[in-house]
């Protein structure tokens, strides 16, 4: 299975809810990349994250140490120590000087975007999409390769590891420096245990049940790895862009799932099983679904797509979206996945009509918009990269890393 290079055309990140991130250890692996990643990940203390996030949002214009102290509530001395360390690690650099109202001009500091990178992997049932993103979330390289989940988890890992190594190889520069590869975010269909990185019965592929995907990647790459559902990764990336406090991301591709952001935070549930949207039964004794049940919205939607009846697929998807709006009182519904992207207007119109009717019946005066999510066909991969990047800036909760063993 050969990968194909695709030129970069940008990417982005923003703000979302803060949180904690559990640490991981790094071991052997690609020379330079793994070691640098360990150093950068060690900087994820709360105060350093606050400073890094302000440096990132300040952009190329930079921000002064005095402003950093004012905005974080830290003492000037503490800010000076943190920024000195960030500069030593290559994460921060001078961005010029700004005239002061009194005294000497203030030195401005900025984030160095290429001081570190993360790989985001979207493992779909038949295709891999991978992106290499710098510290700002900007995509600097992309790869695609065919996949076949039916060949088994180990075979899929083999392909994905080769793609990651290809992307990491592109970090070597002519000056001999190798910017750190912080880690790898892996997003794929669920259900799975996000906290342990272990797969459950991926719909249609029961042999994957119990496979320790995170450990498999970490052991091969010698890098920190985090695993999550494709819909959660995409929802995280959208939340970091500040789209809404509460929204649902519905992904219709080779399967159907949802990522939920409630009150500004990604909602996974106590057992990390939230978002199995495609397996709500809406037709008793309906067609059999790959999950073993009957009449699931996923089975009905995919059948409509397969026969080319996209109006019916949108109507079914709208019924499910309406259920979410009624149940969770969310502010926004975002659509993604290859089926939606093939005819965006039809899906937005069809889903939007049902959601609007459901909202009216609920007695609310506020419209619940339906739109296509940003990011296109690499939105999940970009979100997977943010699974690694966001904790560095204190912007993602409950990201569980497992370091490589060498």
mmCIF file of C-alpha atoms in Angstrom:
data_model
loop_
_atom_site.group_PDB
_atom_site.id
_atom_site.type_symbol
_atom_site.label_atom_id
_atom_site.label_comp_id
_atom_site.label_asym_id
_atom_site.label_seq_id
_atom_site.Cartn_x
_atom_site.Cartn_y
_atom_site.Cartn_z
ATOM 1 C CA UNK A 1 0.000 0.000 0.000
ATOM 2 C CA UNK A 2 1.768 3.125 -1.177
ATOM 3 C CA UNK A 3 1.173 6.560 0.296
ATOM 4 C CA UNK A 4 0.651 9.659 -1.798
ATOM 5 C CA UNK A 5 2.083 13.094 -0.996
ATOM 6 C CA UNK A 6 -0.341 15.998 -0.908
ATOM 7 C CA UNK A 7 0.854 19.601 -0.657
ATOM 8 C CA UNK A 8 0.003 21.549 2.518
ATOM 9 C CA UNK A 9 -2.577 24.292 2.438
ATOM 10 C CA UNK A 10 -2.902 25.398 6.000
ATOM 11 C CA UNK A 11 -4.786 24.571 9.125
ATOM 12 C CA UNK A 12 -5.584 26.269 12.370
ATOM 13 C CA UNK A 13 -6.349 26.142 16.006
ATOM 14 C CA UNK A 14 -7.904 28.320 18.623
ATOM 15 C CA UNK A 15 -9.180 28.160 22.155
ATOM 16 C CA UNK A 16 -11.238 25.595 24.016
ATOM 17 C CA UNK A 17 -11.712 24.468 27.566
ATOM 18 C CA UNK A 18 -8.682 23.944 29.738
ATOM 19 C CA UNK A 19 -7.885 20.700 31.471
ATOM 20 C CA UNK A 20 -5.263 18.251 32.533
ATOM 21 C CA UNK A 21 -3.132 15.832 30.590
ATOM 22 C CA UNK A 22 -1.520 12.763 32.018
ATOM 23 C CA UNK A 23 2.156 12.388 31.352
ATOM 24 C CA UNK A 24 3.929 9.752 29.356
ATOM 25 C CA UNK A 25 7.473 8.514 28.996
ATOM 26 C CA UNK A 26 9.455 8.328 25.832
ATOM 27 C CA UNK A 27 12.084 5.874 24.899
ATOM 28 C CA UNK A 28 14.061 4.912 21.847
ATOM 29 C CA UNK A 29 12.927 5.620 18.346
ATOM 30 C CA UNK A 30 13.834 7.983 15.582
ATOM 31 C CA UNK A 31 16.977 9.913 16.530
ATOM 32 C CA UNK A 32 16.228 13.489 17.537
ATOM 33 C CA UNK A 33 12.477 13.425 17.150
ATOM 34 C CA UNK A 34 11.554 11.324 20.177
ATOM 35 C CA UNK A 35 14.024 13.005 22.520
ATOM 36 C CA UNK A 36 12.913 16.488 21.567
ATOM 37 C CA UNK A 37 9.311 15.474 21.986
ATOM 38 C CA UNK A 38 10.008 14.309 25.531
ATOM 39 C CA UNK A 39 11.581 17.652 26.415
ATOM 40 C CA UNK A 40 8.704 19.682 25.030
ATOM 41 C CA UNK A 41 6.034 17.541 26.647
ATOM 42 C CA UNK A 42 7.772 18.036 30.006
ATOM 43 C CA UNK A 43 6.919 21.731 29.722
ATOM 44 C CA UNK A 44 3.223 21.100 30.110
ATOM 45 C CA UNK A 45 3.018 22.567 33.620
ATOM 46 C CA UNK A 46 0.044 24.792 34.251
ATOM 47 C CA UNK A 47 1.905 28.107 34.296
ATOM 48 C CA UNK A 48 4.049 27.277 31.284
ATOM 49 C CA UNK A 49 0.901 26.260 29.406
ATOM 50 C CA UNK A 50 -0.708 29.614 30.201
ATOM 51 C CA UNK A 51 2.312 31.479 28.842
ATOM 52 C CA UNK A 52 2.612 29.270 25.770
ATOM 53 C CA UNK A 53 -1.054 29.742 24.934
ATOM 54 C CA UNK A 54 -0.724 33.531 25.085
ATOM 55 C CA UNK A 55 2.394 33.402 22.926
ATOM 56 C CA UNK A 56 0.500 31.296 20.406
ATOM 57 C CA UNK A 57 -2.547 33.551 20.265
ATOM 58 C CA UNK A 58 -0.356 36.669 19.991
ATOM 59 C CA UNK A 59 0.985 35.407 16.665
ATOM 60 C CA UNK A 60 3.960 36.925 14.869
ATOM 61 C CA UNK A 61 3.329 40.322 16.481
ATOM 62 C CA UNK A 62 4.423 38.925 19.841
ATOM 63 C CA UNK A 63 3.641 39.888 23.412
ATOM 64 C CA UNK A 64 5.720 41.448 26.189
ATOM 65 C CA UNK A 65 6.636 39.835 29.500
ATOM 66 C CA UNK A 66 4.682 42.526 31.318
ATOM 67 C CA UNK A 67 1.541 41.685 29.336
ATOM 68 C CA UNK A 68 2.110 37.981 30.008
ATOM 69 C CA UNK A 69 2.250 38.705 33.731
ATOM 70 C CA UNK A 70 -0.893 40.839 33.608
ATOM 71 C CA UNK A 71 -2.915 38.277 31.660
ATOM 72 C CA UNK A 72 -1.800 35.193 33.579
ATOM 73 C CA UNK A 73 -1.741 36.719 37.065
ATOM 74 C CA UNK A 74 1.816 35.460 37.522
ATOM 75 C CA UNK A 75 4.555 37.613 38.974
ATOM 76 C CA UNK A 76 6.999 39.255 36.541
ATOM 77 C CA UNK A 77 9.751 37.123 38.075
ATOM 78 C CA UNK A 78 7.826 33.907 37.422
ATOM 79 C CA UNK A 79 7.114 34.972 33.826
ATOM 80 C CA UNK A 80 10.794 35.775 33.280
ATOM 81 C CA UNK A 81 11.805 32.303 34.496
ATOM 82 C CA UNK A 82 9.214 30.572 32.312
ATOM 83 C CA UNK A 83 10.035 32.557 29.179
ATOM 84 C CA UNK A 84 13.771 32.040 29.721
ATOM 85 C CA UNK A 85 13.162 28.307 29.809
ATOM 86 C CA UNK A 86 10.938 28.462 26.728
ATOM 87 C CA UNK A 87 13.631 30.360 24.854
ATOM 88 C CA UNK A 88 16.275 27.847 25.917
ATOM 89 C CA UNK A 89 14.061 25.043 24.631
ATOM 90 C CA UNK A 90 13.573 26.907 21.348
ATOM 91 C CA UNK A 91 9.839 27.365 21.862
ATOM 92 C CA UNK A 92 9.960 31.160 22.146
ATOM 93 C CA UNK A 93 11.970 33.868 20.405
ATOM 94 C CA UNK A 94 12.154 37.640 20.277
ATOM 95 C CA UNK A 95 9.629 39.375 18.008
ATOM 96 C CA UNK A 96 11.089 42.868 18.146
ATOM 97 C CA UNK A 97 10.537 45.760 20.549
ATOM 98 C CA UNK A 98 7.620 47.997 21.377
ATOM 99 C CA UNK A 99 7.943 51.592 22.524
ATOM 100 C CA UNK A 100 7.172 52.015 26.212
ATOM 101 C CA UNK A 101 5.262 54.870 27.827
ATOM 102 C CA UNK A 102 8.180 55.182 30.195
ATOM 103 C CA UNK A 103 11.591 53.586 30.451
ATOM 104 C CA UNK A 104 13.248 51.357 27.882
ATOM 105 C CA UNK A 105 11.303 49.688 25.037
ATOM 106 C CA UNK A 106 9.664 46.377 25.878
ATOM 107 C CA UNK A 107 11.000 43.205 24.283
ATOM 108 C CA UNK A 108 8.284 41.177 22.581
ATOM 109 C CA UNK A 109 8.240 37.388 22.519
ATOM 110 C CA UNK A 110 6.539 35.021 20.094
ATOM 111 C CA UNK A 111 5.979 31.292 19.744
ATOM 112 C CA UNK A 112 8.304 29.479 17.342
ATOM 113 C CA UNK A 113 5.798 27.370 15.346
ATOM 114 C CA UNK A 114 8.316 24.907 13.913
ATOM 115 C CA UNK A 115 9.913 24.173 17.284
ATOM 116 C CA UNK A 116 7.680 21.123 17.524
ATOM 117 C CA UNK A 117 5.244 19.118 15.446
ATOM 118 C CA UNK A 118 2.553 16.491 15.866
ATOM 119 C CA UNK A 119 1.238 13.846 13.499
ATOM 120 C CA UNK A 120 -2.497 13.354 13.236
ATOM 121 C CA UNK A 121 -3.731 10.037 11.814
ATOM 122 C CA UNK A 122 -7.258 9.337 10.626
ATOM 123 C CA UNK A 123 -7.643 5.590 10.192
ATOM 124 C CA UNK A 124 -10.829 5.027 8.234
ATOM 125 C CA UNK A 125 -11.997 1.559 7.275
ATOM 126 C CA UNK A 126 -10.531 1.859 3.782
ATOM 127 C CA UNK A 127 -8.200 4.872 3.829
ATOM 128 C CA UNK A 128 -5.560 6.593 5.941
ATOM 129 C CA UNK A 129 -5.171 10.367 6.073
ATOM 130 C CA UNK A 130 -2.165 11.783 7.922
ATOM 131 C CA UNK A 131 -1.107 15.358 8.598
ATOM 132 C CA UNK A 132 2.000 16.899 10.107
ATOM 133 C CA UNK A 133 1.089 20.050 12.053
ATOM 134 C CA UNK A 134 3.312 22.644 13.700
ATOM 135 C CA UNK A 135 2.680 24.114 17.139
ATOM 136 C CA UNK A 136 -0.012 26.481 15.847
ATOM 137 C CA UNK A 137 -1.909 23.616 14.210
ATOM 138 C CA UNK A 138 -0.830 24.713 10.724
ATOM 139 C CA UNK A 139 -0.554 21.691 8.441
ATOM 140 C CA UNK A 140 2.871 21.533 6.806
ATOM 141 C CA UNK A 141 2.590 18.117 5.142
ATOM 142 C CA UNK A 142 -0.034 15.510 4.338
ATOM 143 C CA UNK A 143 -0.076 11.860 3.257
ATOM 144 C CA UNK A 144 -2.788 9.460 2.176
ATOM 145 C CA UNK A 145 -2.701 5.707 1.789
ATOM 146 C CA UNK A 146 -5.252 2.941 1.195
ATOM 147 C CA UNK A 147 -6.186 0.781 4.185
ATOM 148 C CA UNK A 148 -8.117 -2.418 4.661
ATOM 149 C CA UNK A 149 -9.453 -2.950 8.160
ATOM 150 C CA UNK A 150 -10.301 -6.498 7.166
ATOM 151 C CA UNK A 151 -6.574 -7.352 7.032
ATOM 152 C CA UNK A 152 -6.374 -6.914 10.796
ATOM 153 C CA UNK A 153 -5.071 -4.379 13.272
ATOM 154 C CA UNK A 154 -1.400 -5.312 12.969
ATOM 155 C CA UNK A 155 -1.453 -4.828 9.191
ATOM 156 C CA UNK A 156 -3.098 -1.431 9.587
ATOM 157 C CA UNK A 157 -0.486 -0.416 12.166
ATOM 158 C CA UNK A 158 2.281 -1.438 9.738
ATOM 159 C CA UNK A 159 0.940 0.923 7.069
ATOM 160 C CA UNK A 160 0.342 3.766 9.501
ATOM 161 C CA UNK A 161 3.793 3.513 11.104
ATOM 162 C CA UNK A 162 5.387 3.757 7.674
ATOM 163 C CA UNK A 163 3.414 6.924 6.940
ATOM 164 C CA UNK A 164 4.360 8.497 10.283
ATOM 165 C CA UNK A 165 8.041 7.784 9.675
ATOM 166 C CA UNK A 166 7.759 9.297 6.211
ATOM 167 C CA UNK A 167 6.281 12.493 7.646
ATOM 168 C CA UNK A 168 8.855 12.635 10.451
ATOM 169 C CA UNK A 169 11.670 12.284 7.920
ATOM 170 C CA UNK A 170 10.567 15.512 6.326
ATOM 171 C CA UNK A 171 11.412 17.420 9.516
ATOM 172 C CA UNK A 172 15.174 17.191 8.951
ATOM 173 C CA UNK A 173 16.520 20.563 7.855
ATOM 174 C CA UNK A 174 19.553 21.605 5.875
ATOM 175 C CA UNK A 175 21.039 23.252 8.985
ATOM 176 C CA UNK A 176 21.133 19.868 10.691
ATOM 177 C CA UNK A 177 18.425 20.702 13.229
ATOM 178 C CA UNK A 178 15.524 18.334 13.811
ATOM 179 C CA UNK A 179 12.439 20.015 15.310
ATOM 180 C CA UNK A 180 10.777 17.781 17.870
ATOM 181 C CA UNK A 181 7.995 15.384 16.985
ATOM 182 C CA UNK A 182 5.820 15.665 20.077
ATOM 183 C CA UNK A 183 3.733 12.614 19.444
ATOM 184 C CA UNK A 184 1.054 10.981 17.342
ATOM 185 C CA UNK A 185 -2.703 11.360 17.630
ATOM 186 C CA UNK A 186 -4.663 8.431 16.207
ATOM 187 C CA UNK A 187 -8.364 8.741 15.383
ATOM 188 C CA UNK A 188 -10.530 5.882 14.114
ATOM 189 C CA UNK A 189 -14.070 4.500 14.340
ATOM 190 C CA UNK A 190 -15.195 3.323 17.772
ATOM 191 C CA UNK A 191 -16.162 2.037 20.100
ATOM 192 C CA UNK A 192 -12.853 2.156 21.966
ATOM 193 C CA UNK A 193 -11.407 2.881 25.387
ATOM 194 C CA UNK A 194 -9.828 6.304 25.041
ATOM 195 C CA UNK A 195 -8.118 6.197 28.443
ATOM 196 C CA UNK A 196 -6.241 2.946 27.726
ATOM 197 C CA UNK A 197 -6.063 3.188 23.945
ATOM 198 C CA UNK A 198 -7.703 -0.213 23.546
ATOM 199 C CA UNK A 199 -10.199 -0.975 20.805
ATOM 200 C CA UNK A 200 -13.573 -2.586 21.349
ATOM 201 C CA UNK A 201 -15.758 -4.166 18.693
ATOM 202 C CA UNK A 202 -15.207 -1.787 15.779
ATOM 203 C CA UNK A 203 -18.441 -2.072 13.809
ATOM 204 C CA UNK A 204 -18.021 -4.726 11.131
ATOM 205 C CA UNK A 205 -14.599 -5.844 12.412
ATOM 206 C CA UNK A 206 -15.081 -7.852 15.626
ATOM 207 C CA UNK A 207 -11.546 -9.273 15.420
ATOM 208 C CA UNK A 208 -10.222 -5.854 16.500
ATOM 209 C CA UNK A 209 -11.905 -6.203 19.908
ATOM 210 C CA UNK A 210 -9.321 -5.820 22.677
ATOM 211 C CA UNK A 211 -6.434 -4.729 20.446
ATOM 212 C CA UNK A 212 -4.056 -2.369 22.368
ATOM 213 C CA UNK A 213 -3.692 0.170 19.562
ATOM 214 C CA UNK A 214 -1.959 2.880 21.587
ATOM 215 C CA UNK A 215 0.699 0.522 22.906
ATOM 216 C CA UNK A 216 1.218 -0.944 19.444
ATOM 217 C CA UNK A 217 1.970 2.488 17.963
ATOM 218 C CA UNK A 218 4.049 3.670 20.925
ATOM 219 C CA UNK A 219 6.158 0.514 20.914
ATOM 220 C CA UNK A 220 6.912 0.851 17.199
ATOM 221 C CA UNK A 221 7.527 4.600 17.122
ATOM 222 C CA UNK A 222 9.101 5.356 20.498
ATOM 223 C CA UNK A 223 6.836 8.407 20.777
ATOM 224 C CA UNK A 224 3.891 9.496 22.934
ATOM 225 C CA UNK A 225 0.624 8.333 21.385
ATOM 226 C CA UNK A 226 -3.001 9.192 22.113
ATOM 227 C CA UNK A 227 -5.979 7.338 20.630
ATOM 228 C CA UNK A 228 -9.552 8.562 20.315
ATOM 229 C CA UNK A 229 -12.629 8.117 18.175
ATOM 230 C CA UNK A 230 -12.612 9.903 14.847
ATOM 231 C CA UNK A 231 -15.670 11.952 15.798
ATOM 232 C CA UNK A 232 -14.130 13.053 19.097
ATOM 233 C CA UNK A 233 -10.926 14.153 17.382
ATOM 234 C CA UNK A 234 -12.842 16.194 14.822
ATOM 235 C CA UNK A 235 -15.019 17.732 17.539
ATOM 236 C CA UNK A 236 -11.936 18.688 19.550
ATOM 237 C CA UNK A 237 -10.411 20.447 16.556
ATOM 238 C CA UNK A 238 -13.659 22.352 15.992
ATOM 239 C CA UNK A 239 -13.949 23.270 19.677
ATOM 240 C CA UNK A 240 -10.435 24.683 19.611
ATOM 241 C CA UNK A 241 -11.658 26.966 16.844
ATOM 242 C CA UNK A 242 -14.357 28.282 19.189
ATOM 243 C CA UNK A 243 -17.348 27.390 17.003
ATOM 244 C CA UNK A 244 -19.842 27.071 19.898
ATOM 245 C CA UNK A 245 -20.084 26.187 23.583
ATOM 246 C CA UNK A 246 -22.301 23.165 22.892
ATOM 247 C CA UNK A 247 -22.521 21.398 19.547
ATOM 248 C CA UNK A 248 -22.668 18.008 17.870
ATOM 249 C CA UNK A 249 -20.384 16.938 15.049
ATOM 250 C CA UNK A 250 -22.009 14.210 12.922
ATOM 251 C CA UNK A 251 -19.688 12.212 10.681
ATOM 252 C CA UNK A 252 -21.199 10.175 7.837
ATOM 253 C CA UNK A 253 -18.588 8.274 5.890
ATOM 254 C CA UNK A 254 -17.892 4.554 5.998
ATOM 255 C CA UNK A 255 -19.886 4.642 9.244
ATOM 256 C CA UNK A 256 -21.853 7.158 11.281
ATOM 257 C CA UNK A 257 -20.891 8.655 14.617
ATOM 258 C CA UNK A 258 -21.025 11.843 16.664
ATOM 259 C CA UNK A 259 -18.608 13.980 18.621
ATOM 260 C CA UNK A 260 -20.212 15.993 21.419
ATOM 261 C CA UNK A 261 -18.966 19.252 22.917
ATOM 262 C CA UNK A 262 -21.053 20.290 25.927
ATOM 263 C CA UNK A 263 -20.394 23.439 27.905
ATOM 264 C CA UNK A 264 -17.138 24.019 26.044
ATOM 265 C CA UNK A 265 -15.654 20.593 26.796
ATOM 266 C CA UNK A 266 -15.429 17.385 24.788
ATOM 267 C CA UNK A 267 -17.857 14.872 26.281
ATOM 268 C CA UNK A 268 -16.748 11.242 26.201
ATOM 269 C CA UNK A 269 -18.820 9.807 29.030
ATOM 270 C CA UNK A 270 -17.750 7.929 32.135
ATOM 271 C CA UNK A 271 -16.809 4.852 30.078
ATOM 272 C CA UNK A 272 -15.584 6.872 27.050
ATOM 273 C CA UNK A 273 -18.512 5.495 25.054
ATOM 274 C CA UNK A 274 -20.455 8.686 24.317
ATOM 275 C CA UNK A 275 -21.123 9.545 20.700
ATOM 276 C CA UNK A 276 -22.152 6.114 19.379
ATOM 277 C CA UNK A 277 -24.805 8.081 17.529
ATOM 278 C CA UNK A 278 -25.075 5.684 14.583
ATOM 279 C CA UNK A 279 -26.406 2.865 16.711
ATOM 280 C CA UNK A 280 -29.576 4.441 17.991
ATOM 281 C CA UNK A 281 -32.450 2.279 16.771
ATOM 282 C CA UNK A 282 -35.048 4.299 14.904
ATOM 283 C CA UNK A 283 -36.810 1.476 13.038
ATOM 284 C CA UNK A 284 -37.807 -1.541 15.091
ATOM 285 C CA UNK A 285 -37.164 -4.782 13.181
ATOM 286 C CA UNK A 286 -35.366 -2.765 10.491
ATOM 287 C CA UNK A 287 -32.374 -3.973 8.461
ATOM 288 C CA UNK A 288 -29.548 -5.627 10.358
ATOM 289 C CA UNK A 289 -26.645 -3.377 11.324
ATOM 290 C CA UNK A 290 -22.981 -4.366 11.568
ATOM 291 C CA UNK A 291 -23.229 -3.853 15.344
ATOM 292 C CA UNK A 292 -25.652 -6.789 15.557
ATOM 293 C CA UNK A 293 -28.783 -4.744 16.203
ATOM 294 C CA UNK A 294 -31.569 -3.887 13.743
ATOM 295 C CA UNK A 295 -32.867 -0.571 12.460
ATOM 296 C CA UNK A 296 -29.851 1.500 13.499
ATOM 297 C CA UNK A 297 -29.589 4.934 11.967
ATOM 298 C CA UNK A 298 -26.156 4.003 10.589
ATOM 299 C CA UNK A 299 -27.476 1.007 8.669
ATOM 300 C CA UNK A 300 -30.385 3.031 7.273
ATOM 301 C CA UNK A 301 -28.200 6.004 6.317
ATOM 302 C CA UNK A 302 -25.488 3.927 4.643
ATOM 303 C CA UNK A 303 -28.088 1.918 2.717
ATOM 304 C CA UNK A 304 -29.631 5.141 1.385
ATOM 305 C CA UNK A 305 -26.202 6.462 0.375
ATOM 306 C CA UNK A 306 -25.336 3.164 -1.325
ATOM 307 C CA UNK A 307 -28.429 3.298 -3.530
ATOM 308 C CA UNK A 308 -27.820 6.969 -4.340
ATOM 309 C CA UNK A 309 -30.823 8.320 -2.438
ATOM 310 C CA UNK A 310 -29.103 11.219 -0.664
ATOM 311 C CA UNK A 311 -32.375 12.970 0.117
ATOM 312 C CA UNK A 312 -33.422 9.936 2.155
ATOM 313 C CA UNK A 313 -29.984 9.721 3.768
ATOM 314 C CA UNK A 314 -30.265 13.385 4.800
ATOM 315 C CA UNK A 315 -33.777 12.798 6.139
ATOM 316 C CA UNK A 316 -32.593 9.880 8.282
ATOM 317 C CA UNK A 317 -29.569 11.815 9.493
ATOM 318 C CA UNK A 318 -31.867 14.731 10.291
ATOM 319 C CA UNK A 319 -34.057 12.497 12.443
ATOM 320 C CA UNK A 320 -31.045 11.542 14.511
ATOM 321 C CA UNK A 321 -29.822 15.134 14.692
ATOM 322 C CA UNK A 322 -33.262 16.228 15.843
ATOM 323 C CA UNK A 323 -33.087 13.674 18.643
ATOM 324 C CA UNK A 324 -29.793 15.181 19.798
ATOM 325 C CA UNK A 325 -31.159 18.716 19.706
ATOM 326 C CA UNK A 326 -34.180 17.688 21.766
ATOM 327 C CA UNK A 327 -32.159 15.621 24.230
ATOM 328 C CA UNK A 328 -29.138 17.879 24.794
ATOM 329 C CA UNK A 329 -30.379 21.358 23.826
ATOM 330 C CA UNK A 330 -27.223 21.971 21.795
ATOM 331 C CA UNK A 331 -26.479 25.223 19.959
ATOM 332 C CA UNK A 332 -25.209 23.917 16.631
ATOM 333 C CA UNK A 333 -25.076 20.819 14.417
ATOM 334 C CA UNK A 334 -21.993 20.367 12.211
ATOM 335 C CA UNK A 335 -21.795 17.756 9.469
ATOM 336 C CA UNK A 336 -18.755 15.999 8.013
ATOM 337 C CA UNK A 337 -17.559 12.797 6.380
ATOM 338 C CA UNK A 338 -17.187 11.759 2.766
ATOM 339 C CA UNK A 339 -20.912 11.164 2.161
ATOM 340 C CA UNK A 340 -21.767 14.676 3.343
ATOM 341 C CA UNK A 341 -18.884 16.281 1.465
ATOM 342 C CA UNK A 342 -20.084 14.659 -1.768
ATOM 343 C CA UNK A 343 -23.245 16.828 -1.672
ATOM 344 C CA UNK A 344 -22.977 19.371 1.124
ATOM 345 C CA UNK A 345 -25.957 21.512 0.155
ATOM 346 C CA UNK A 346 -28.359 18.558 0.036
ATOM 347 C CA UNK A 347 -27.357 17.334 3.507
ATOM 348 C CA UNK A 348 -27.409 20.787 5.107
ATOM 349 C CA UNK A 349 -30.848 21.464 3.626
ATOM 350 C CA UNK A 350 -32.303 18.081 4.540
ATOM 351 C CA UNK A 351 -30.898 17.855 8.058
ATOM 352 C CA UNK A 352 -31.551 21.542 8.698
ATOM 353 C CA UNK A 353 -35.239 21.292 7.862
ATOM 354 C CA UNK A 354 -35.844 18.501 10.373
ATOM 355 C CA UNK A 355 -33.731 20.130 13.105
ATOM 356 C CA UNK A 356 -35.578 23.426 12.625
ATOM 357 C CA UNK A 357 -38.960 21.708 12.884
ATOM 358 C CA UNK A 358 -37.890 19.819 16.013
ATOM 359 C CA UNK A 359 -36.621 23.060 17.605
ATOM 360 C CA UNK A 360 -39.928 24.817 16.836
ATOM 361 C CA UNK A 361 -41.911 22.000 18.387
ATOM 362 C CA UNK A 362 -39.743 22.278 21.462
ATOM 363 C CA UNK A 363 -40.999 25.802 22.002
ATOM 364 C CA UNK A 364 -37.625 27.491 21.681
ATOM 365 C CA UNK A 365 -37.220 30.839 19.953
ATOM 366 C CA UNK A 366 -33.546 30.276 19.093
ATOM 367 C CA UNK A 367 -32.597 28.662 15.809
ATOM 368 C CA UNK A 368 -30.233 25.678 15.878
ATOM 369 C CA UNK A 369 -28.022 26.122 12.798
ATOM 370 C CA UNK A 370 -26.862 23.197 10.683
ATOM 371 C CA UNK A 371 -23.656 23.607 8.681
ATOM 372 C CA UNK A 372 -20.774 21.662 7.181
ATOM 373 C CA UNK A 373 -17.776 21.494 9.502
ATOM 374 C CA UNK A 374 -14.561 23.200 8.512
ATOM 375 C CA UNK A 375 -11.539 21.075 7.676
ATOM 376 C CA UNK A 376 -12.994 19.180 4.729
ATOM 377 C CA UNK A 377 -11.783 15.622 4.246
ATOM 378 C CA UNK A 378 -8.858 16.040 6.604
ATOM 379 C CA UNK A 379 -10.787 17.513 9.543
ATOM 380 C CA UNK A 380 -10.472 14.289 11.561
ATOM 381 C CA UNK A 381 -6.704 14.087 10.953
ATOM 382 C CA UNK A 382 -6.234 17.723 11.994
ATOM 383 C CA UNK A 383 -8.245 17.045 15.146
ATOM 384 C CA UNK A 384 -6.068 14.003 15.835
ATOM 385 C CA UNK A 385 -2.973 16.229 15.729
ATOM 386 C CA UNK A 386 -4.670 18.534 18.246
ATOM 387 C CA UNK A 387 -5.026 15.580 20.625
ATOM 388 C CA UNK A 388 -1.246 15.952 20.993
ATOM 389 C CA UNK A 389 -0.853 19.720 20.624
ATOM 390 C CA UNK A 390 -3.714 21.047 22.748
ATOM 391 C CA UNK A 391 -2.397 19.812 26.134
ATOM 392 C CA UNK A 392 0.846 21.730 25.562
ATOM 393 C CA UNK A 393 -1.253 24.902 25.730
ATOM 394 C CA UNK A 394 -3.577 23.689 28.502
ATOM 395 C CA UNK A 395 -6.441 23.422 26.037
ATOM 396 C CA UNK A 396 -7.608 19.781 26.195
ATOM 397 C CA UNK A 397 -8.912 17.688 29.044
ATOM 398 C CA UNK A 398 -8.180 14.046 29.808
ATOM 399 C CA UNK A 399 -5.680 13.333 27.043
ATOM 400 C CA UNK A 400 -3.992 10.090 28.029
ATOM 401 C CA UNK A 401 -0.544 9.494 26.565
ATOM 402 C CA UNK A 402 1.513 6.334 26.518
ATOM 403 C CA UNK A 403 5.208 6.775 25.864
ATOM 404 C CA UNK A 404 7.180 4.574 23.483
ATOM 405 C CA UNK A 405 9.232 1.706 24.831
ATOM 406 C CA UNK A 406 11.965 1.862 22.218
#
